[in-house]
mmCIF file with all atom_site columns, C-alpha atoms in Angstrom:
data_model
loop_
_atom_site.group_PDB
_atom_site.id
_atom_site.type_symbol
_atom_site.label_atom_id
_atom_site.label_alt_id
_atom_site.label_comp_id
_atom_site.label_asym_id
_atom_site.label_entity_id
_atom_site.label_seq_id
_atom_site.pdbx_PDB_ins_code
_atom_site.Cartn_x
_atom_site.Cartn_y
_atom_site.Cartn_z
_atom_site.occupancy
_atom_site.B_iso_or_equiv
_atom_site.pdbx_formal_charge
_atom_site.auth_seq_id
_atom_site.auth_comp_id
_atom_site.auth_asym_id
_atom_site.auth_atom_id
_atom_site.pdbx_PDB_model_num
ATOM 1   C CA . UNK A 1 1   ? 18.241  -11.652 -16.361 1.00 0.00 ? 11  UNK A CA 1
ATOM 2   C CA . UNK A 1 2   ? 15.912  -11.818 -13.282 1.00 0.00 ? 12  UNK A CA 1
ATOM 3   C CA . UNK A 1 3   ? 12.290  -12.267 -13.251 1.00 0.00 ? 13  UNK A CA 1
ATOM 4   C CA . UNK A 1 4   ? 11.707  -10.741 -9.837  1.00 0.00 ? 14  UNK A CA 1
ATOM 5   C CA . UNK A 1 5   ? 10.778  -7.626  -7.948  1.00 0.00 ? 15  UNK A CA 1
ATOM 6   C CA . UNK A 1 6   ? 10.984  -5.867  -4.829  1.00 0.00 ? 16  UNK A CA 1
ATOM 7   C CA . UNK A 1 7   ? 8.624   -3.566  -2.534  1.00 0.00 ? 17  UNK A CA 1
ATOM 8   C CA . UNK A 1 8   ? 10.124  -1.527  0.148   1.00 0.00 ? 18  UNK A CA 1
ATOM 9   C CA . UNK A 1 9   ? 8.142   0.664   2.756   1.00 0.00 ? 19  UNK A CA 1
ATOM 10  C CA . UNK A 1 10  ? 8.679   3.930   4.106   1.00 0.00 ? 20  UNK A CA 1
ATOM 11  C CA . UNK A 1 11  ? 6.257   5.884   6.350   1.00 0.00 ? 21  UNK A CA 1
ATOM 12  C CA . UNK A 1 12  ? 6.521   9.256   6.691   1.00 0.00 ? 22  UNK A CA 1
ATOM 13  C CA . UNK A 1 13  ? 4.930   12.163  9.303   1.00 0.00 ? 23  UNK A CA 1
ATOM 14  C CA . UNK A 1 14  ? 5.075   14.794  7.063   1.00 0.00 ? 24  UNK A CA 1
ATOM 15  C CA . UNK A 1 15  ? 1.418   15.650  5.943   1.00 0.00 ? 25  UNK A CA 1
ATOM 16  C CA . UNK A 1 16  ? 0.614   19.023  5.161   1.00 0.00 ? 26  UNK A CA 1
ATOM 17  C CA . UNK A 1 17  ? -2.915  17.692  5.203   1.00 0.00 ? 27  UNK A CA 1
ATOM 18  C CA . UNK A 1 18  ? -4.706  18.149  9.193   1.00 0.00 ? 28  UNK A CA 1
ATOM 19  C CA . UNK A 1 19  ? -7.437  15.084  8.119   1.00 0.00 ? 29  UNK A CA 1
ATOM 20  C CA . UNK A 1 20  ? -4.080  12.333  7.444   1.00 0.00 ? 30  UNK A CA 1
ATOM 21  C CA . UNK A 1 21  ? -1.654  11.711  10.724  1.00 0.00 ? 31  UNK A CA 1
ATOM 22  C CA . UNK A 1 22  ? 1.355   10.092  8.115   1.00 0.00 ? 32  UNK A CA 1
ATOM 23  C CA . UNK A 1 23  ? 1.557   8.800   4.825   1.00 0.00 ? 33  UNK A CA 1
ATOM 24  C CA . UNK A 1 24  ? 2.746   5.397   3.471   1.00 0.00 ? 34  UNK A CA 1
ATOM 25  C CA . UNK A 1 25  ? 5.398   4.992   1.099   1.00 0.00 ? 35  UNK A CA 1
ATOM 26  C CA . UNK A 1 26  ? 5.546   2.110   -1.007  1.00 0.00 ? 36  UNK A CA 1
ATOM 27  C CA . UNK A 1 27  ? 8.459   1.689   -3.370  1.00 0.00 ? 37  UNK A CA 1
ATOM 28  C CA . UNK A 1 28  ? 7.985   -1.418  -6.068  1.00 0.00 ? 38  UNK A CA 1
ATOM 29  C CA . UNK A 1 29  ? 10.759  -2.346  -7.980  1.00 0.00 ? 39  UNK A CA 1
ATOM 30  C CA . UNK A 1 30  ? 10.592  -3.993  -11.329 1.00 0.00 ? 40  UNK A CA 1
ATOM 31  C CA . UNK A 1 31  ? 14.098  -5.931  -11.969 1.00 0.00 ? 41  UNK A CA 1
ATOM 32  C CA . UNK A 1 32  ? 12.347  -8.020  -14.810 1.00 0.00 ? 42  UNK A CA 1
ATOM 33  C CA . UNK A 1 33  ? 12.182  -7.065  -18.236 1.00 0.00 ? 43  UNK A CA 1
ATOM 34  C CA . UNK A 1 34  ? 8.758   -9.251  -18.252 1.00 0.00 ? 44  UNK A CA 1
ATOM 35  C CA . UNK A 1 35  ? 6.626   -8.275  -15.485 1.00 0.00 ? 45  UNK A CA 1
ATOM 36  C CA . UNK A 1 36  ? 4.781   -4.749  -16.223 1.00 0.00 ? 46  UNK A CA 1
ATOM 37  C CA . UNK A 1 37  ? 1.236   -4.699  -14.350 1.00 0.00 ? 47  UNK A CA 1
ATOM 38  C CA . UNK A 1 38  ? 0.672   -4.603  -10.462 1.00 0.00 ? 48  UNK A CA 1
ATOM 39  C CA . UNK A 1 39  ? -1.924  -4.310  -8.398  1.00 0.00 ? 49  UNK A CA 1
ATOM 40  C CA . UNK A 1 40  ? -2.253  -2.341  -5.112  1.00 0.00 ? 50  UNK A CA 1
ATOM 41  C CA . UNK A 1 41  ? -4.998  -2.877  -2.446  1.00 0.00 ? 51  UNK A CA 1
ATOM 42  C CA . UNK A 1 42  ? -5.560  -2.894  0.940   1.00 0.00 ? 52  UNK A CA 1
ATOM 43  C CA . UNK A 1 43  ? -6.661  -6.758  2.197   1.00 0.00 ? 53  UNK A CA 1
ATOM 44  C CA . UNK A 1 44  ? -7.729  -5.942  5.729   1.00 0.00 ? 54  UNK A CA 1
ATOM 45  C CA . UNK A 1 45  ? -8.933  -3.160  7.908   1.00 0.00 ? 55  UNK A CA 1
ATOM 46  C CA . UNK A 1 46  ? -8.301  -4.345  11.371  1.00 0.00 ? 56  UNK A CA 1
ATOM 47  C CA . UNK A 1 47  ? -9.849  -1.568  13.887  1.00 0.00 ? 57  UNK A CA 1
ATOM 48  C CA . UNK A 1 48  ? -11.586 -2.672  17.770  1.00 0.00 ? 58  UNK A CA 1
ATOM 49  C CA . UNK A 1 49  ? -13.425 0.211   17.524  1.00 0.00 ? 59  UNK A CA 1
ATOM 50  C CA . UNK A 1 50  ? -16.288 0.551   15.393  1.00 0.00 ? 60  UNK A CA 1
ATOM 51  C CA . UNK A 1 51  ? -16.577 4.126   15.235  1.00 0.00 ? 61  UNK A CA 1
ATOM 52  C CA . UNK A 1 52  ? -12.974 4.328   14.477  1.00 0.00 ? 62  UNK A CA 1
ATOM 53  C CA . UNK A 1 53  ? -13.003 2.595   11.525  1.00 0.00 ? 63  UNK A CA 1
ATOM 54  C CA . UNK A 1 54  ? -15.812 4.680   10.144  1.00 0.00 ? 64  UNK A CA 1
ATOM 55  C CA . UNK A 1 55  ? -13.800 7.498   10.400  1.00 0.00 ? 65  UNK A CA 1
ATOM 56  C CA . UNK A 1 56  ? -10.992 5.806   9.172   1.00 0.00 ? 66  UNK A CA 1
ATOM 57  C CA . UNK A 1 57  ? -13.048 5.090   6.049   1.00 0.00 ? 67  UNK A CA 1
ATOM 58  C CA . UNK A 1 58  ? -14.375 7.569   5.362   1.00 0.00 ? 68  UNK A CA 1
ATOM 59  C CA . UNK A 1 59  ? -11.135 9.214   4.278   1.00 0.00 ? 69  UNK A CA 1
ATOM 60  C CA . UNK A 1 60  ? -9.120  6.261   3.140   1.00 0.00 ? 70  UNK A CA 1
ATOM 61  C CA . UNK A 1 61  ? -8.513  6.217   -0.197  1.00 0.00 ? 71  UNK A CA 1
ATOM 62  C CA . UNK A 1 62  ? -7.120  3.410   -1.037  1.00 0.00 ? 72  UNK A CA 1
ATOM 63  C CA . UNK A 1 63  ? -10.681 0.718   -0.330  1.00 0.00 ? 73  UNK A CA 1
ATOM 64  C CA . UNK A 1 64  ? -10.753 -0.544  -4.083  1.00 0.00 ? 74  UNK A CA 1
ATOM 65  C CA . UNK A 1 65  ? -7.566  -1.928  -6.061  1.00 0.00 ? 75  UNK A CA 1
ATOM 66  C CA . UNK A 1 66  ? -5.218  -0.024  -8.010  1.00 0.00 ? 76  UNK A CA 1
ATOM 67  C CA . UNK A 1 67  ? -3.499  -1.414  -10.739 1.00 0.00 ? 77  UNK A CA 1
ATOM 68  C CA . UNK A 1 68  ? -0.333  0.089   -12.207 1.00 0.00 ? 78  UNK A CA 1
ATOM 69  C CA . UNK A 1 69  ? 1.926   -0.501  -14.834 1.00 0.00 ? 79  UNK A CA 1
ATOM 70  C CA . UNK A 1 70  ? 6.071   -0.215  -14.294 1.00 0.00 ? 80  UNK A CA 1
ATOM 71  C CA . UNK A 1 71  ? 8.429   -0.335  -17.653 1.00 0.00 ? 81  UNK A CA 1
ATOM 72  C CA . UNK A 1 72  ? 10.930  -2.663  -16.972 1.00 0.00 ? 82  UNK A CA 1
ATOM 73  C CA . UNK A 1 73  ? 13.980  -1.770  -14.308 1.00 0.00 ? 83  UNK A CA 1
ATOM 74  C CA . UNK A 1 74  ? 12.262  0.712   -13.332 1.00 0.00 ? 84  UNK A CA 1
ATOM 75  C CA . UNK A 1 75  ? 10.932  2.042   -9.529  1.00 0.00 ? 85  UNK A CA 1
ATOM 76  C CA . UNK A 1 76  ? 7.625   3.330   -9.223  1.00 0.00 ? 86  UNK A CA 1
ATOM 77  C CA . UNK A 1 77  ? 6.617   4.993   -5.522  1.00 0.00 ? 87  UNK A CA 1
ATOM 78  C CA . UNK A 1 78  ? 2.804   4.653   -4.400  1.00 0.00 ? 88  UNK A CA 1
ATOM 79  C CA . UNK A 1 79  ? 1.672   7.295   -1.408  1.00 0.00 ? 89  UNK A CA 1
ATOM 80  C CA . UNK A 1 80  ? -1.264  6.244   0.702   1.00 0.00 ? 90  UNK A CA 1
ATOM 81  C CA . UNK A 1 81  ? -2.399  8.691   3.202   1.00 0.00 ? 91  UNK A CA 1
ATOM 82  C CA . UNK A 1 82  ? -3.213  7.455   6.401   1.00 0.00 ? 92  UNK A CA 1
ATOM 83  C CA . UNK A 1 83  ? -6.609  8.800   8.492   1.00 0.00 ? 93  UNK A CA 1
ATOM 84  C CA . UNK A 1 84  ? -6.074  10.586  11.725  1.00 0.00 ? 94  UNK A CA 1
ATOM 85  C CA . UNK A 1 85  ? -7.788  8.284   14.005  1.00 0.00 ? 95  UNK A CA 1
ATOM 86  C CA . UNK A 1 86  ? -8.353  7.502   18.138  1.00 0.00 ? 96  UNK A CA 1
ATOM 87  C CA . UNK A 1 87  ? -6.863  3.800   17.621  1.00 0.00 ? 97  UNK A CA 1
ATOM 88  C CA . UNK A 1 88  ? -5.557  1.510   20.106  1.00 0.00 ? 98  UNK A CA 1
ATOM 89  C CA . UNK A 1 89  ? -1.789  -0.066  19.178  1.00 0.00 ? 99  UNK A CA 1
ATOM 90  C CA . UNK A 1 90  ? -3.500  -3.424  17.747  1.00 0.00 ? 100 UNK A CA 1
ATOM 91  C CA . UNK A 1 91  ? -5.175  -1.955  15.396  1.00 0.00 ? 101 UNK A CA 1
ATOM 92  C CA . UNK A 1 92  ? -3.440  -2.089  11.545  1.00 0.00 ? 102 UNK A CA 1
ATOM 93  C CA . UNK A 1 93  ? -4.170  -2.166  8.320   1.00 0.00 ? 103 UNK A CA 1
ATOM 94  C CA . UNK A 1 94  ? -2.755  -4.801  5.886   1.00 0.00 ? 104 UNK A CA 1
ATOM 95  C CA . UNK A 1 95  ? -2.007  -3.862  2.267   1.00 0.00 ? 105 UNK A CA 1
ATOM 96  C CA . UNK A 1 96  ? -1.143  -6.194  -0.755  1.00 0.00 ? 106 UNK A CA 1
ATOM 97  C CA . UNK A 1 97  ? 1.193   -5.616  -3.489  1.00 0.00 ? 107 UNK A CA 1
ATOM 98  C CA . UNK A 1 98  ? -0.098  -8.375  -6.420  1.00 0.00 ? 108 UNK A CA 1
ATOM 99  C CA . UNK A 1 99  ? 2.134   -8.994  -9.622  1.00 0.00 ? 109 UNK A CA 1
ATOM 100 C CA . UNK A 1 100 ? -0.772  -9.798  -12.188 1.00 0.00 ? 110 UNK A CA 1
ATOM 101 C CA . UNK A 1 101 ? 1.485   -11.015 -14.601 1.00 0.00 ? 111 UNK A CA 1
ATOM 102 C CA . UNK A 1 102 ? 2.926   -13.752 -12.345 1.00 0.00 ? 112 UNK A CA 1
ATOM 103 C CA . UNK A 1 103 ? -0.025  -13.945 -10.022 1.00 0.00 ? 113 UNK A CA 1
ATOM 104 C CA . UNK A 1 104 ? 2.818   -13.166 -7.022  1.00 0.00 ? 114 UNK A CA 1
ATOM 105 C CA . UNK A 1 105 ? 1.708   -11.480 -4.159  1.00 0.00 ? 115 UNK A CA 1
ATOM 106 C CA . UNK A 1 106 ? 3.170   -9.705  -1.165  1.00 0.00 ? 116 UNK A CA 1
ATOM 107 C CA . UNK A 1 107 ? 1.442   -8.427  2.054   1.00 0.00 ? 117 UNK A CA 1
ATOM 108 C CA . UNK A 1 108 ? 2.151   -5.224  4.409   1.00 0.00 ? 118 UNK A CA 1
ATOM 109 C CA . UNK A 1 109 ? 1.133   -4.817  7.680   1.00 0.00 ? 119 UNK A CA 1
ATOM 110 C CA . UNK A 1 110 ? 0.834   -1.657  9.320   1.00 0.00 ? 120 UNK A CA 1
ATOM 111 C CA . UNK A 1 111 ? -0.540  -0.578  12.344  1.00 0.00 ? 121 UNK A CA 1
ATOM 112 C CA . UNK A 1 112 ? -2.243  2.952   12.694  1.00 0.00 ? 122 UNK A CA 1
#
């Protein structure tokens, strides 16, 4: 037996939604029989533009944490629309994946 798991992450155009340009796909995967809770957030909202990230925020829904529970060997898939905003390529956002029973976490970056 392993006491680890994975996240994998997939972003996908297809929003039937005109507010949200693409969605975010995260996949965790739970190959321990002893981790269960997780916690999904977003750590940073990295925007040059002020008035961007206003109107990024205002329809971002992911500002305060999630947590989540996944049985063991199991895959659980998280979808985080993403704001249609006027961005410039640096900006991102960078999104945290936290195992809360081993206090493990993992960061994503990505860029709007």
């Amino acid at each position: 037996m392993q006491d680890r798991w994975d996240v994998e992450v997939n972003i996908s155009k297809d929003v039937d939604n005109i507010r949200y340009s693409k969605k975010i796909i995260l996949i965790i995967k739970n190959h321990s029989p002893y981790i269960r809770k997780f916690e999904i957030g977003t750590k940073y909202l990295n925007f040059k533009d002020q008035y961007s990230a206003l109107k990024f925020r205002m329809y971002y829904n992911l500002i305060s944490p999630v947590v989540i529970h996944i049985d063991k060997y199991r895959k659980e898939k998280v979808e985080i629309p993403i704001p249609k905003v006027n961005s410039s390529p640096e900006d991102n956002i960078v999104l945290y994946v936290k195992n809360l029973d081993k206090n493990e976490e993992k960061e994503i970056k990505i860029y709007v």
